[in-house]
Coordinates of C-alpha atoms and ligand atoms in Angstrom, one line a residue:
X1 CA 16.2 -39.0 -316.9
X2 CA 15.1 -42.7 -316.9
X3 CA 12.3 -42.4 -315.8
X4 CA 10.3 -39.9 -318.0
X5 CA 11.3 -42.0 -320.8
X6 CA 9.7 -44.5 -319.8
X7 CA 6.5 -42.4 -319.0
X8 CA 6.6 -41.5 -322.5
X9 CA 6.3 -45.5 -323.5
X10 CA 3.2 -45.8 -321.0
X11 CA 1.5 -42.6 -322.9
X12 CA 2.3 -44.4 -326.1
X13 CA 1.0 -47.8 -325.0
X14 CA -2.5 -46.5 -323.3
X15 CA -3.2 -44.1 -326.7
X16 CA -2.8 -47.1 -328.6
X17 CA -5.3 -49.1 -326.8
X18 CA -7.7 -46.1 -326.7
X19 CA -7.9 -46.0 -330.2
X20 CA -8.2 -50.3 -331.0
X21 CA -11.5 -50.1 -328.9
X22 CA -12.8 -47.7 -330.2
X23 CA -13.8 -50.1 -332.9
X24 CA -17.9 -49.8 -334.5
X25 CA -20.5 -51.9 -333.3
X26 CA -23.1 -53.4 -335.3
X27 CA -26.4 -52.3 -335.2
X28 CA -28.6 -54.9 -336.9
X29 CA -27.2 -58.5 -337.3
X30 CA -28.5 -61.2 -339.7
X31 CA -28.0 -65.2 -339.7
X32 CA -27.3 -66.2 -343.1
X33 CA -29.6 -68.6 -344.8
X34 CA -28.3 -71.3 -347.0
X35 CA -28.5 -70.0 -350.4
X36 CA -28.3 -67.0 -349.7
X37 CA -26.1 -63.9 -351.9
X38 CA -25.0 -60.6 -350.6
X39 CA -27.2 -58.6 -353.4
X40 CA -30.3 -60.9 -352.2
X41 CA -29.7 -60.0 -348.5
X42 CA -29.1 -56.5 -349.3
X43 CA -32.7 -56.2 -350.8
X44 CA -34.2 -58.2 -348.4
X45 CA -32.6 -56.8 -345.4
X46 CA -33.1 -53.6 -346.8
X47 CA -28.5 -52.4 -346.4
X48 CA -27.3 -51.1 -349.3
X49 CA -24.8 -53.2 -350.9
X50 CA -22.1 -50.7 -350.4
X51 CA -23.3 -51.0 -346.2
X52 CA -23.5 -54.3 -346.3
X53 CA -20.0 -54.8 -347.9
X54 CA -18.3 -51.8 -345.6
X55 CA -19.7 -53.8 -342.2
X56 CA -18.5 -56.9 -343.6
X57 CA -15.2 -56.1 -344.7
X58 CA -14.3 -60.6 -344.6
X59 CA -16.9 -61.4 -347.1
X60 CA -15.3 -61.2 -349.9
X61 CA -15.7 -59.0 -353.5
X62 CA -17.7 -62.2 -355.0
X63 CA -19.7 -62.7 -351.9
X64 CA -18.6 -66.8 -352.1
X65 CA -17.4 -67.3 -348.8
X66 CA -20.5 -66.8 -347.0
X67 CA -21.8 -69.7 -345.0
X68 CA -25.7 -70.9 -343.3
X69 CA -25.8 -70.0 -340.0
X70 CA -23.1 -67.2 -339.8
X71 CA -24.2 -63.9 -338.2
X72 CA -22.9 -60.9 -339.8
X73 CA -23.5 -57.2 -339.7
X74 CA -26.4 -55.4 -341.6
X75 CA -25.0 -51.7 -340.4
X76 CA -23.2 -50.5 -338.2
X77 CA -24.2 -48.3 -335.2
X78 CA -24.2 -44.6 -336.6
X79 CA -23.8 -45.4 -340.0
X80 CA -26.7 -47.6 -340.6
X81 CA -29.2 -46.8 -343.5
X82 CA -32.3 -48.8 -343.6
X83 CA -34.2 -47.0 -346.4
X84 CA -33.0 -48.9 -349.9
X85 CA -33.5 -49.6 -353.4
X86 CA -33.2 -52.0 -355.6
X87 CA -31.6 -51.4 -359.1
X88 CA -34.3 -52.1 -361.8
X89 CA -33.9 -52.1 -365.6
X90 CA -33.5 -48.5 -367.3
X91 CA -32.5 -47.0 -363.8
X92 CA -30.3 -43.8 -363.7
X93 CA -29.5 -41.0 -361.6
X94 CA -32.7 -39.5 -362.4
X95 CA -35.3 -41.8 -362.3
X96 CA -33.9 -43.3 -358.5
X97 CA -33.5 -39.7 -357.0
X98 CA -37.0 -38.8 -358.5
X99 CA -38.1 -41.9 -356.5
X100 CA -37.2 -41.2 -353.4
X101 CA -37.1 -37.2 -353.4
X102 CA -33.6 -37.1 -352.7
X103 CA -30.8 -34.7 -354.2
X104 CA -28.2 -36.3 -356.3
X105 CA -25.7 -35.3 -353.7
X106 CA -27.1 -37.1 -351.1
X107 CA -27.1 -40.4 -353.1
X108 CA -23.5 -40.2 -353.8
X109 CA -22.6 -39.3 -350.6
X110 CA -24.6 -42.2 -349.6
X111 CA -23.3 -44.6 -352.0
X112 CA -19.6 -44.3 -352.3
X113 CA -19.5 -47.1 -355.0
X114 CA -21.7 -45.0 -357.5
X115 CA -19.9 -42.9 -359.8
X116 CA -21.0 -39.1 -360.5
X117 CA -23.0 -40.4 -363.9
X118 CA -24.6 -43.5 -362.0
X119 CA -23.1 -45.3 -365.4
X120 CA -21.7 -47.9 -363.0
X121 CA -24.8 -49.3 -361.1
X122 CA -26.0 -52.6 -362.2
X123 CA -29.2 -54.3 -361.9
X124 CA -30.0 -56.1 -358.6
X125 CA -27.6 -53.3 -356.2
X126 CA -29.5 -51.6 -353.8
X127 CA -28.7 -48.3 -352.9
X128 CA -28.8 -46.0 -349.5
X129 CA -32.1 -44.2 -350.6
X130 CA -32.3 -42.5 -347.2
X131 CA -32.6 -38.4 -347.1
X132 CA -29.9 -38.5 -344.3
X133 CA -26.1 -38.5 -344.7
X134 CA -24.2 -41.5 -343.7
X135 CA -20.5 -41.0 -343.2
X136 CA -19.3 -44.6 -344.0
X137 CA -15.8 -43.2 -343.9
X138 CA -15.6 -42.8 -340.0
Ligands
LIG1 C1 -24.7 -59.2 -333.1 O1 -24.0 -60.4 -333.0 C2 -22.8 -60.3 -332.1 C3 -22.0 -61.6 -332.2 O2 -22.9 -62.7 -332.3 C4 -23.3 -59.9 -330.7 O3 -22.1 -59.7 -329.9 C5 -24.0 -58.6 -330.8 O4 -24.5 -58.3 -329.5 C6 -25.2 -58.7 -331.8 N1 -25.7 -57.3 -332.0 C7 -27.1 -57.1 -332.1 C8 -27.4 -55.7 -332.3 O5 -27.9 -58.0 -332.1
LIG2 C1 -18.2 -46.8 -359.7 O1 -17.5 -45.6 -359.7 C2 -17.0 -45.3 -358.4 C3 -16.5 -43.8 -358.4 O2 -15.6 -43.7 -359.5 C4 -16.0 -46.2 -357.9 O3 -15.5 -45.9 -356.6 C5 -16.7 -47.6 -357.9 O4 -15.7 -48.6 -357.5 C6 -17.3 -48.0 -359.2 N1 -18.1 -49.2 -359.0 C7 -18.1 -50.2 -359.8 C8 -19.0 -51.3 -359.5 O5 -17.3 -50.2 -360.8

């Protein structure tokens, strides 16, 4: 009796560990550079700012508590999209799929922070312009 309980704990114990290591690995890494911004990296470094935030998740909403020298994570393995955009004056839905021959679908499924209307982008974001799917969720 004893003893299959504690086979049960064991079973419990190794699952756990299974599924802690299972944990993403960064694809592309970057060194920040003093003065750097998260938007400006993005753009430069060509990770959406969704990406970049998602593989980052210590740098905070602001992006004020990155530091020179620090190496963080452009994408992560499976999930990284290197094809971008950046946000431009008088940019909508229309004009950025038209760009990059993509349907709508794809750039929301590629850009969980854009809403359906792409009312909520702002100037300076870049966007996952890429014709594949990126599950960011996983
Ligand atoms: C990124 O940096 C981390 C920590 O410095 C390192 O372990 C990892 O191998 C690097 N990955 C790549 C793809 O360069
Ligand atoms: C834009 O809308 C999406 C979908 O409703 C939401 O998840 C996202 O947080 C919004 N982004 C901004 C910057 O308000």
């Amino acid at each position: 009796m004893f003893s299959s309980t504690r086979m049960v704990a064991v079973i419990a114990c190794s699952t756990l560990i299974l599924v802690s290591g299972a944990s993403a690995q960064c694809a592309r890494n970057y060194t920040v550079v003093s003065g750097d911004f998260c938007d400006e990296i993005s753009a430069t470094q060509h990770s959406s700012t969704f990406q970049l935030a998602n593989a980052n998740p210590s740098i905070n909403a602001d992006c004020t508590n990155i530091f020179a020298e620090e190496v963080i994570c452009l994408g992560l393995l499976g999930r990284d999209c290197t094809t971008t955009t950046v946000i431009q004056p008088g940019d909508g839905c229309d004009t950025i799929t038209a760009a990059a021959g993509i349907p709508l679908s794809t750039l929301l499924h590629n850009n969980p922070n854009v809403n359906a209307d792409c009312t909520n982008i702002s100037i300076g974001e870049v966007l996952c312009t890429s014709g594949g799917l990126f599950n960011y969720t996983v």
